[in-house]
């Protein structure tokens, strides 16, 4: 690989493999890579601990992938997402329980980066959903639909998300 080394383990190995497939020009259009270990509810830590270790592995894997692809990164979009968010308050076990609010990250060719796309409602109790959940302000399908349309050149978003009306966010140039 060019640049930094991939992190050791399954995630680094998978990112390296996807990079190799892209560089071999075998026609990869979509690849999904999983990084497990996020479903923690106790003693996540701060700058050190389970969460910090997971974030380090994620960041190092994406950075190695980005550097490894070099100029080919202009044809690639990387999206990071989770199927669940976390509660605002720490639980009795020094960790957060599952919650509504979440985030996604997108980088790569044609992405209007360097910005946070959100309608931040705040953290006060009256701005939360239920007892302790972040309020969802952006439908994850808005992000995915824009990537499907603009990066995969598929205008048939309603086939991907039946009954959904896309709300473009301006993520793609």
Short mmCIF file of N, CA and C in Angstrom, two decimals:
data_model
loop_
_atom_site.label_atom_id
_atom_site.label_comp_id
_atom_site.label_asym_id
_atom_site.label_seq_id
_atom_site.Cartn_x
_atom_site.Cartn_y
_atom_site.Cartn_z
N UNK A 1 0.82 -1.21 0.00
CA UNK A 1 0.00 0.00 0.00
C UNK A 1 0.85 1.26 0.00
N UNK A 2 0.29 2.30 -0.58
CA UNK A 2 0.93 3.61 -0.54
C UNK A 2 0.54 4.28 0.77
N UNK A 3 1.40 5.08 1.34
CA UNK A 3 1.03 5.81 2.55
C UNK A 3 1.13 4.94 3.78
N UNK A 4 0.27 5.21 4.72
CA UNK A 4 0.31 4.52 6.01
C UNK A 4 -0.19 3.08 5.92
N UNK A 5 0.17 2.30 6.92
CA UNK A 5 -0.26 0.90 6.98
C UNK A 5 -1.71 0.83 7.44
N UNK A 6 -2.41 -0.19 6.97
CA UNK A 6 -3.76 -0.45 7.44
C UNK A 6 -3.68 -0.99 8.87
N UNK A 7 -4.70 -0.72 9.69
CA UNK A 7 -4.69 -1.28 11.04
C UNK A 7 -4.78 -2.81 10.97
N UNK A 8 -4.19 -3.46 11.95
CA UNK A 8 -4.24 -4.92 12.00
C UNK A 8 -5.66 -5.37 12.35
N UNK A 9 -6.07 -6.48 11.78
CA UNK A 9 -7.39 -7.03 12.09
C UNK A 9 -8.31 -7.06 10.89
N UNK A 10 -9.52 -7.51 11.15
CA UNK A 10 -10.50 -7.71 10.09
C UNK A 10 -10.87 -6.45 9.33
N UNK A 11 -11.02 -5.32 10.02
CA UNK A 11 -11.41 -4.09 9.34
C UNK A 11 -10.30 -3.62 8.41
N UNK A 12 -9.07 -3.58 8.90
CA UNK A 12 -7.94 -3.17 8.07
C UNK A 12 -7.77 -4.09 6.88
N UNK A 13 -7.90 -5.40 7.11
CA UNK A 13 -7.78 -6.37 6.01
C UNK A 13 -8.86 -6.14 4.96
N UNK A 14 -10.10 -5.88 5.41
CA UNK A 14 -11.21 -5.65 4.47
C UNK A 14 -11.00 -4.37 3.67
N UNK A 15 -10.55 -3.31 4.32
CA UNK A 15 -10.31 -2.05 3.61
C UNK A 15 -9.19 -2.22 2.58
N UNK A 16 -8.14 -2.96 2.94
CA UNK A 16 -7.05 -3.24 2.01
C UNK A 16 -7.57 -4.03 0.81
N UNK A 17 -8.41 -5.02 1.05
CA UNK A 17 -8.96 -5.83 -0.03
C UNK A 17 -9.82 -4.99 -0.98
N UNK A 18 -10.66 -4.13 -0.43
CA UNK A 18 -11.48 -3.26 -1.28
C UNK A 18 -10.58 -2.35 -2.12
N UNK A 19 -9.54 -1.81 -1.51
CA UNK A 19 -8.60 -0.97 -2.26
C UNK A 19 -7.95 -1.76 -3.39
N UNK A 20 -7.54 -2.98 -3.12
CA UNK A 20 -6.92 -3.81 -4.15
C UNK A 20 -7.89 -4.09 -5.30
N UNK A 21 -9.15 -4.34 -4.98
CA UNK A 21 -10.15 -4.59 -6.03
C UNK A 21 -10.38 -3.35 -6.88
N UNK A 22 -10.43 -2.19 -6.24
CA UNK A 22 -10.61 -0.94 -6.99
C UNK A 22 -9.40 -0.71 -7.88
N UNK A 23 -8.22 -0.89 -7.34
CA UNK A 23 -7.00 -0.66 -8.12
C UNK A 23 -6.85 -1.67 -9.26
N UNK A 24 -7.41 -2.88 -9.09
CA UNK A 24 -7.37 -3.89 -10.15
C UNK A 24 -8.40 -3.60 -11.24
N UNK A 25 -9.26 -2.63 -10.99
CA UNK A 25 -10.27 -2.20 -11.96
C UNK A 25 -11.15 -3.37 -12.43
N UNK A 26 -11.67 -4.12 -11.45
CA UNK A 26 -12.53 -5.27 -11.75
C UNK A 26 -14.01 -4.89 -11.82
N UNK A 27 -14.33 -3.62 -11.68
CA UNK A 27 -15.72 -3.18 -11.82
C UNK A 27 -16.47 -3.05 -10.51
N UNK A 28 -15.78 -2.84 -9.42
CA UNK A 28 -16.45 -2.67 -8.12
C UNK A 28 -17.32 -1.41 -8.18
N UNK A 29 -18.60 -1.56 -7.87
CA UNK A 29 -19.49 -0.41 -7.79
C UNK A 29 -19.87 -0.10 -6.36
N UNK A 30 -20.06 -1.12 -5.55
CA UNK A 30 -20.40 -0.94 -4.14
C UNK A 30 -19.68 -2.02 -3.34
N UNK A 31 -19.11 -1.62 -2.22
CA UNK A 31 -18.50 -2.58 -1.30
C UNK A 31 -18.91 -2.17 0.11
N UNK A 32 -19.25 -3.13 0.93
CA UNK A 32 -19.62 -2.86 2.32
C UNK A 32 -18.62 -3.53 3.23
N UNK A 33 -18.13 -2.76 4.20
CA UNK A 33 -17.17 -3.27 5.18
C UNK A 33 -17.74 -2.99 6.55
N UNK A 34 -17.64 -3.96 7.43
CA UNK A 34 -18.19 -3.81 8.78
C UNK A 34 -17.05 -3.68 9.78
N UNK A 35 -17.25 -2.81 10.73
CA UNK A 35 -16.34 -2.69 11.88
C UNK A 35 -17.20 -2.86 13.11
N UNK A 36 -17.11 -4.02 13.72
CA UNK A 36 -17.94 -4.32 14.88
C UNK A 36 -17.34 -3.76 16.17
N UNK A 37 -18.01 -4.08 17.26
CA UNK A 37 -17.51 -3.69 18.57
C UNK A 37 -18.06 -2.40 19.12
N UNK A 38 -19.07 -1.83 18.46
CA UNK A 38 -19.63 -0.55 18.88
C UNK A 38 -20.80 -0.71 19.85
N UNK A 39 -21.34 -1.90 19.97
CA UNK A 39 -22.52 -2.09 20.81
C UNK A 39 -22.10 -2.28 22.27
N UNK A 40 -21.57 -1.22 22.81
CA UNK A 40 -21.11 -1.24 24.20
C UNK A 40 -22.05 -0.38 25.04
N UNK A 41 -22.19 -0.75 26.27
CA UNK A 41 -23.09 0.00 27.15
C UNK A 41 -22.43 0.36 28.47
N UNK A 42 -21.22 -0.13 28.69
CA UNK A 42 -20.55 0.13 29.96
C UNK A 42 -19.09 0.53 29.74
N UNK A 43 -18.62 1.37 30.61
CA UNK A 43 -17.22 1.79 30.69
C UNK A 43 -16.59 2.01 29.32
N UNK A 44 -17.18 2.90 28.53
CA UNK A 44 -16.63 3.18 27.21
C UNK A 44 -15.34 3.98 27.28
N UNK A 45 -15.17 4.76 28.33
CA UNK A 45 -13.96 5.56 28.45
C UNK A 45 -14.11 6.90 27.76
N UNK A 46 -13.04 7.66 27.80
CA UNK A 46 -13.00 8.97 27.15
C UNK A 46 -11.92 8.94 26.08
N UNK A 47 -10.78 9.58 26.38
CA UNK A 47 -9.67 9.59 25.43
C UNK A 47 -9.01 8.22 25.32
N UNK A 48 -9.25 7.36 26.29
CA UNK A 48 -8.77 5.99 26.27
C UNK A 48 -9.95 5.07 26.57
N UNK A 49 -9.89 3.87 26.08
CA UNK A 49 -10.96 2.91 26.34
C UNK A 49 -11.56 2.37 25.06
N UNK A 50 -12.67 1.67 25.20
CA UNK A 50 -13.31 0.97 24.08
C UNK A 50 -13.66 1.93 22.94
N UNK A 51 -14.33 3.03 23.26
CA UNK A 51 -14.76 3.96 22.21
C UNK A 51 -13.56 4.59 21.51
N UNK A 52 -12.57 5.04 22.26
CA UNK A 52 -11.37 5.64 21.67
C UNK A 52 -10.66 4.63 20.78
N UNK A 53 -10.57 3.38 21.21
CA UNK A 53 -9.93 2.35 20.40
C UNK A 53 -10.69 2.10 19.10
N UNK A 54 -12.02 2.04 19.19
CA UNK A 54 -12.83 1.84 17.98
C UNK A 54 -12.68 3.00 17.01
N UNK A 55 -12.71 4.22 17.53
CA UNK A 55 -12.57 5.40 16.68
C UNK A 55 -11.19 5.46 16.03
N UNK A 56 -10.16 5.06 16.77
CA UNK A 56 -8.80 5.03 16.22
C UNK A 56 -8.72 4.03 15.08
N UNK A 57 -9.27 2.82 15.28
CA UNK A 57 -9.24 1.81 14.23
C UNK A 57 -9.99 2.29 12.99
N UNK A 58 -11.15 2.90 13.19
CA UNK A 58 -11.93 3.44 12.08
C UNK A 58 -11.14 4.51 11.34
N UNK A 59 -10.63 5.48 12.07
CA UNK A 59 -9.89 6.58 11.45
C UNK A 59 -8.65 6.11 10.72
N UNK A 60 -7.89 5.21 11.34
CA UNK A 60 -6.67 4.72 10.70
C UNK A 60 -6.98 3.89 9.46
N UNK A 61 -8.06 3.12 9.50
CA UNK A 61 -8.44 2.32 8.34
C UNK A 61 -8.87 3.18 7.17
N UNK A 62 -9.65 4.21 7.44
CA UNK A 62 -10.10 5.11 6.37
C UNK A 62 -8.93 5.92 5.83
N UNK A 63 -8.06 6.40 6.70
CA UNK A 63 -6.89 7.17 6.25
C UNK A 63 -5.97 6.32 5.37
N UNK A 64 -5.73 5.06 5.77
CA UNK A 64 -4.88 4.18 4.97
C UNK A 64 -5.52 3.91 3.62
N UNK A 65 -6.83 3.68 3.60
CA UNK A 65 -7.57 3.44 2.36
C UNK A 65 -7.46 4.65 1.44
N UNK A 66 -7.68 5.84 1.99
CA UNK A 66 -7.61 7.08 1.22
C UNK A 66 -6.22 7.26 0.60
N UNK A 67 -5.19 7.08 1.41
CA UNK A 67 -3.83 7.26 0.91
C UNK A 67 -3.46 6.16 -0.09
N UNK A 68 -3.90 4.95 0.16
CA UNK A 68 -3.60 3.82 -0.71
C UNK A 68 -4.18 4.03 -2.11
N UNK A 69 -5.40 4.56 -2.18
CA UNK A 69 -6.03 4.76 -3.48
C UNK A 69 -5.46 5.95 -4.24
N UNK A 70 -4.91 6.92 -3.55
CA UNK A 70 -4.32 8.06 -4.23
C UNK A 70 -5.29 8.73 -5.18
N UNK A 71 -4.89 8.89 -6.43
CA UNK A 71 -5.72 9.58 -7.44
C UNK A 71 -7.03 8.85 -7.73
N UNK A 72 -7.08 7.56 -7.52
CA UNK A 72 -8.33 6.81 -7.76
C UNK A 72 -9.42 7.18 -6.76
N UNK A 73 -9.04 7.86 -5.68
CA UNK A 73 -10.03 8.27 -4.68
C UNK A 73 -11.05 9.23 -5.29
N UNK A 74 -10.72 9.88 -6.40
CA UNK A 74 -11.65 10.77 -7.08
C UNK A 74 -12.87 10.04 -7.63
N UNK A 75 -12.76 8.73 -7.81
CA UNK A 75 -13.87 7.91 -8.30
C UNK A 75 -14.59 7.17 -7.18
N UNK A 76 -14.16 7.39 -5.95
CA UNK A 76 -14.65 6.60 -4.82
C UNK A 76 -15.37 7.48 -3.81
N UNK A 77 -16.44 6.96 -3.24
CA UNK A 77 -17.14 7.61 -2.14
C UNK A 77 -17.13 6.65 -0.96
N UNK A 78 -16.70 7.14 0.19
CA UNK A 78 -16.71 6.35 1.42
C UNK A 78 -17.80 6.92 2.32
N UNK A 79 -18.62 6.03 2.84
CA UNK A 79 -19.69 6.44 3.74
C UNK A 79 -19.59 5.63 5.02
N UNK A 80 -19.66 6.30 6.14
CA UNK A 80 -19.62 5.64 7.44
C UNK A 80 -20.97 5.88 8.11
N UNK A 81 -21.60 4.79 8.55
CA UNK A 81 -22.89 4.93 9.21
C UNK A 81 -23.11 3.77 10.18
N UNK A 82 -24.06 3.96 11.06
CA UNK A 82 -24.42 2.95 12.04
C UNK A 82 -25.93 2.76 12.01
N UNK A 83 -26.38 1.62 12.48
CA UNK A 83 -27.83 1.38 12.49
C UNK A 83 -28.50 1.92 13.74
N UNK A 84 -27.73 2.47 14.67
CA UNK A 84 -28.35 3.06 15.86
C UNK A 84 -27.48 4.18 16.41
N UNK A 85 -28.11 5.07 17.14
CA UNK A 85 -27.42 6.15 17.81
C UNK A 85 -27.27 5.83 19.29
N UNK A 86 -26.99 6.84 20.07
CA UNK A 86 -26.80 6.68 21.51
C UNK A 86 -27.60 7.72 22.27
N UNK A 87 -27.93 7.39 23.51
CA UNK A 87 -28.62 8.32 24.40
C UNK A 87 -27.67 9.44 24.79
N UNK A 88 -28.22 10.55 25.23
CA UNK A 88 -27.42 11.69 25.61
C UNK A 88 -26.70 11.43 26.94
N UNK A 89 -27.43 10.94 27.90
CA UNK A 89 -26.87 10.74 29.24
C UNK A 89 -26.17 9.39 29.37
N UNK A 90 -25.11 9.39 30.15
CA UNK A 90 -24.41 8.16 30.48
C UNK A 90 -25.29 7.34 31.42
N UNK A 91 -25.29 6.02 31.24
CA UNK A 91 -26.08 5.15 32.12
C UNK A 91 -25.28 4.83 33.39
N UNK A 92 -25.85 4.03 34.26
CA UNK A 92 -25.21 3.68 35.54
C UNK A 92 -23.92 2.89 35.34
N UNK A 93 -23.72 2.31 34.17
CA UNK A 93 -22.52 1.53 33.88
C UNK A 93 -21.43 2.33 33.21
N UNK A 94 -21.54 3.66 33.22
CA UNK A 94 -20.54 4.56 32.62
C UNK A 94 -20.47 4.39 31.10
N UNK A 95 -21.62 4.19 30.48
CA UNK A 95 -21.71 4.10 29.03
C UNK A 95 -23.08 4.54 28.58
N UNK A 96 -23.27 4.79 27.31
CA UNK A 96 -24.59 5.21 26.82
C UNK A 96 -25.40 4.04 26.27
N UNK A 97 -26.70 4.11 26.48
CA UNK A 97 -27.59 3.11 25.89
C UNK A 97 -27.95 3.53 24.47
N UNK A 98 -28.56 2.61 23.72
CA UNK A 98 -28.99 2.93 22.35
C UNK A 98 -30.01 4.06 22.36
N UNK A 99 -29.95 4.87 21.32
CA UNK A 99 -30.87 5.98 21.21
C UNK A 99 -31.19 6.28 19.75
N UNK A 100 -31.90 7.38 19.53
CA UNK A 100 -32.35 7.74 18.19
C UNK A 100 -31.29 8.44 17.35
N UNK A 101 -30.78 9.56 17.86
CA UNK A 101 -29.88 10.40 17.07
C UNK A 101 -28.63 9.65 16.64
N UNK A 102 -28.11 10.00 15.50
CA UNK A 102 -26.97 9.31 14.93
C UNK A 102 -26.20 10.28 14.05
N UNK A 103 -25.17 9.82 13.43
CA UNK A 103 -24.45 10.63 12.47
C UNK A 103 -23.94 9.74 11.37
N UNK A 104 -23.59 10.37 10.25
CA UNK A 104 -22.99 9.67 9.12
C UNK A 104 -21.82 10.53 8.65
N UNK A 105 -20.82 9.89 8.07
CA UNK A 105 -19.71 10.63 7.47
C UNK A 105 -19.57 10.19 6.02
N UNK A 106 -19.24 11.16 5.15
CA UNK A 106 -19.08 10.88 3.73
C UNK A 106 -17.81 11.59 3.27
N UNK A 107 -16.98 10.89 2.50
CA UNK A 107 -15.79 11.52 1.93
C UNK A 107 -15.49 10.90 0.59
N UNK A 108 -14.72 11.60 -0.20
CA UNK A 108 -14.29 11.06 -1.48
C UNK A 108 -14.50 12.03 -2.61
N UNK A 109 -14.34 11.52 -3.82
CA UNK A 109 -14.45 12.33 -5.02
C UNK A 109 -15.83 12.93 -5.18
N UNK A 110 -15.86 14.21 -5.48
CA UNK A 110 -17.12 14.89 -5.74
C UNK A 110 -17.91 15.24 -4.51
N UNK A 111 -17.41 14.93 -3.32
CA UNK A 111 -18.14 15.23 -2.09
C UNK A 111 -17.78 16.63 -1.62
N UNK A 112 -18.79 17.40 -1.30
CA UNK A 112 -18.60 18.76 -0.76
C UNK A 112 -18.24 18.62 0.72
N UNK A 113 -16.98 18.35 0.99
CA UNK A 113 -16.53 18.05 2.34
C UNK A 113 -16.31 19.27 3.20
N UNK A 114 -15.79 19.00 4.39
CA UNK A 114 -15.45 20.07 5.32
C UNK A 114 -16.65 20.75 5.94
N UNK A 115 -17.78 20.08 6.01
CA UNK A 115 -18.97 20.71 6.56
C UNK A 115 -19.77 19.71 7.38
N UNK A 116 -20.58 20.24 8.24
CA UNK A 116 -21.54 19.44 8.99
C UNK A 116 -22.90 19.83 8.45
N UNK A 117 -23.65 18.85 7.97
CA UNK A 117 -24.98 19.10 7.43
C UNK A 117 -25.98 18.67 8.50
N UNK A 118 -26.62 19.64 9.13
CA UNK A 118 -27.53 19.32 10.22
C UNK A 118 -28.40 20.52 10.55
N UNK A 119 -29.49 20.24 11.19
CA UNK A 119 -30.32 21.27 11.81
C UNK A 119 -30.28 20.95 13.31
N UNK A 120 -29.22 21.38 13.96
CA UNK A 120 -28.97 21.03 15.35
C UNK A 120 -30.04 21.60 16.27
N UNK A 121 -30.78 20.73 16.96
CA UNK A 121 -31.85 21.21 17.84
C UNK A 121 -31.37 21.60 19.24
N UNK A 122 -30.21 21.08 19.64
CA UNK A 122 -29.71 21.34 20.99
C UNK A 122 -29.89 20.13 21.89
N UNK A 123 -29.44 20.27 23.13
CA UNK A 123 -29.45 19.14 24.06
C UNK A 123 -30.38 19.33 25.25
N UNK A 124 -31.02 20.48 25.36
CA UNK A 124 -31.87 20.68 26.53
C UNK A 124 -33.04 19.68 26.49
N UNK A 125 -33.60 19.42 27.65
CA UNK A 125 -34.65 18.40 27.78
C UNK A 125 -35.81 18.62 26.80
N UNK A 126 -36.23 19.87 26.61
CA UNK A 126 -37.36 20.14 25.71
C UNK A 126 -36.98 19.98 24.24
N UNK A 127 -35.68 19.87 23.93
CA UNK A 127 -35.24 19.68 22.55
C UNK A 127 -34.98 18.20 22.24
N UNK A 128 -35.13 17.34 23.23
CA UNK A 128 -34.89 15.92 23.06
C UNK A 128 -36.16 15.21 22.60
N UNK A 129 -35.97 14.02 22.07
CA UNK A 129 -37.09 13.15 21.74
C UNK A 129 -37.20 12.14 22.88
N UNK A 130 -38.36 12.11 23.50
CA UNK A 130 -38.52 11.20 24.64
C UNK A 130 -37.54 11.55 25.75
N UNK A 131 -37.32 10.64 26.62
CA UNK A 131 -36.40 10.92 27.71
C UNK A 131 -34.95 10.60 27.34
N UNK A 132 -34.24 11.60 26.80
CA UNK A 132 -32.80 11.43 26.60
C UNK A 132 -32.30 11.09 25.22
N UNK A 133 -33.13 11.18 24.20
CA UNK A 133 -32.67 10.90 22.84
C UNK A 133 -32.45 12.18 22.05
N UNK A 134 -31.40 12.18 21.23
CA UNK A 134 -31.21 13.27 20.29
C UNK A 134 -32.35 13.23 19.29
N UNK A 135 -32.81 14.39 18.88
CA UNK A 135 -33.87 14.47 17.88
C UNK A 135 -33.27 14.27 16.49
N UNK A 136 -33.88 13.40 15.71
CA UNK A 136 -33.41 13.17 14.35
C UNK A 136 -33.87 14.34 13.48
N UNK A 137 -32.92 14.97 12.80
CA UNK A 137 -33.24 16.12 11.97
C UNK A 137 -32.99 15.88 10.48
N UNK A 138 -32.25 14.82 10.17
CA UNK A 138 -31.95 14.50 8.78
C UNK A 138 -32.24 13.03 8.57
N UNK A 139 -33.08 12.72 7.61
CA UNK A 139 -33.41 11.34 7.27
C UNK A 139 -32.18 10.70 6.60
N UNK A 140 -31.75 9.55 7.09
CA UNK A 140 -30.58 8.88 6.51
C UNK A 140 -30.77 8.63 5.02
N UNK A 141 -32.03 8.49 4.59
CA UNK A 141 -32.29 8.27 3.16
C UNK A 141 -31.94 9.49 2.33
N UNK A 142 -31.97 10.69 2.93
CA UNK A 142 -31.54 11.88 2.19
C UNK A 142 -30.07 11.76 1.79
N UNK A 143 -29.26 11.27 2.70
CA UNK A 143 -27.83 11.09 2.42
C UNK A 143 -27.65 9.97 1.39
N UNK A 144 -28.24 8.82 1.65
CA UNK A 144 -28.07 7.69 0.74
C UNK A 144 -28.64 7.97 -0.65
N UNK A 145 -29.79 8.63 -0.71
CA UNK A 145 -30.41 8.92 -2.01
C UNK A 145 -29.51 9.82 -2.85
N UNK A 146 -28.90 10.80 -2.22
CA UNK A 146 -28.02 11.70 -2.97
C UNK A 146 -26.80 10.94 -3.50
N UNK A 147 -26.27 10.04 -2.71
CA UNK A 147 -25.13 9.24 -3.16
C UNK A 147 -25.56 8.32 -4.30
N UNK A 148 -26.72 7.68 -4.17
CA UNK A 148 -27.22 6.80 -5.22
C UNK A 148 -27.41 7.59 -6.52
N UNK A 149 -28.02 8.76 -6.44
CA UNK A 149 -28.27 9.56 -7.64
C UNK A 149 -27.00 10.13 -8.25
N UNK A 150 -26.21 10.78 -7.42
CA UNK A 150 -25.08 11.55 -7.94
C UNK A 150 -23.80 10.74 -8.14
N UNK A 151 -23.54 9.79 -7.26
CA UNK A 151 -22.28 9.04 -7.36
C UNK A 151 -22.45 7.72 -8.10
N UNK A 152 -23.62 7.07 -7.97
CA UNK A 152 -23.86 5.82 -8.68
C UNK A 152 -24.65 6.04 -9.96
N UNK A 153 -24.99 7.30 -10.23
CA UNK A 153 -25.73 7.67 -11.45
C UNK A 153 -27.01 6.87 -11.61
N UNK A 154 -27.72 6.69 -10.51
CA UNK A 154 -28.98 5.96 -10.55
C UNK A 154 -30.11 6.93 -10.16
N UNK A 155 -30.88 7.40 -11.14
CA UNK A 155 -31.95 8.36 -10.83
C UNK A 155 -33.19 7.71 -10.22
N UNK A 156 -33.23 6.39 -10.13
CA UNK A 156 -34.43 5.68 -9.69
C UNK A 156 -34.44 5.45 -8.18
N UNK A 157 -34.36 6.54 -7.44
CA UNK A 157 -34.30 6.46 -5.98
C UNK A 157 -35.56 5.83 -5.41
N UNK A 158 -36.71 6.03 -6.04
CA UNK A 158 -37.94 5.44 -5.52
C UNK A 158 -37.94 3.91 -5.64
N UNK A 159 -37.10 3.35 -6.52
CA UNK A 159 -36.93 1.89 -6.57
C UNK A 159 -36.09 1.42 -5.39
N UNK A 160 -35.16 2.25 -4.98
CA UNK A 160 -34.29 1.91 -3.85
C UNK A 160 -35.04 2.13 -2.53
N UNK A 161 -35.75 3.24 -2.45
CA UNK A 161 -36.54 3.60 -1.26
C UNK A 161 -37.98 3.86 -1.68
N UNK A 162 -38.80 2.81 -1.79
CA UNK A 162 -40.19 2.98 -2.24
C UNK A 162 -40.97 3.99 -1.38
N UNK A 163 -41.68 4.86 -2.07
CA UNK A 163 -42.52 5.84 -1.39
C UNK A 163 -41.77 7.00 -0.77
N UNK A 164 -40.50 7.11 -1.03
CA UNK A 164 -39.67 8.16 -0.43
C UNK A 164 -39.44 9.28 -1.43
N UNK A 165 -39.59 10.52 -0.97
CA UNK A 165 -39.29 11.69 -1.80
C UNK A 165 -37.97 12.28 -1.34
N UNK A 166 -36.98 12.26 -2.22
CA UNK A 166 -35.62 12.71 -1.88
C UNK A 166 -35.60 14.20 -1.50
N UNK A 167 -34.76 14.53 -0.56
CA UNK A 167 -34.52 15.90 -0.11
C UNK A 167 -33.03 16.16 -0.22
N UNK A 168 -32.54 16.66 -1.37
CA UNK A 168 -31.11 16.84 -1.56
C UNK A 168 -30.48 17.73 -0.51
N UNK A 169 -29.30 17.34 -0.06
CA UNK A 169 -28.59 18.06 0.99
C UNK A 169 -27.40 18.86 0.48
N UNK A 170 -27.04 18.67 -0.79
CA UNK A 170 -25.88 19.37 -1.33
C UNK A 170 -24.56 18.72 -0.93
N UNK A 171 -24.56 17.41 -0.73
CA UNK A 171 -23.35 16.70 -0.33
C UNK A 171 -22.40 16.47 -1.49
N UNK A 172 -22.97 16.40 -2.70
CA UNK A 172 -22.17 16.07 -3.88
C UNK A 172 -22.08 17.30 -4.78
N UNK A 173 -20.86 17.56 -5.29
CA UNK A 173 -20.66 18.68 -6.22
C UNK A 173 -21.39 18.42 -7.51
#
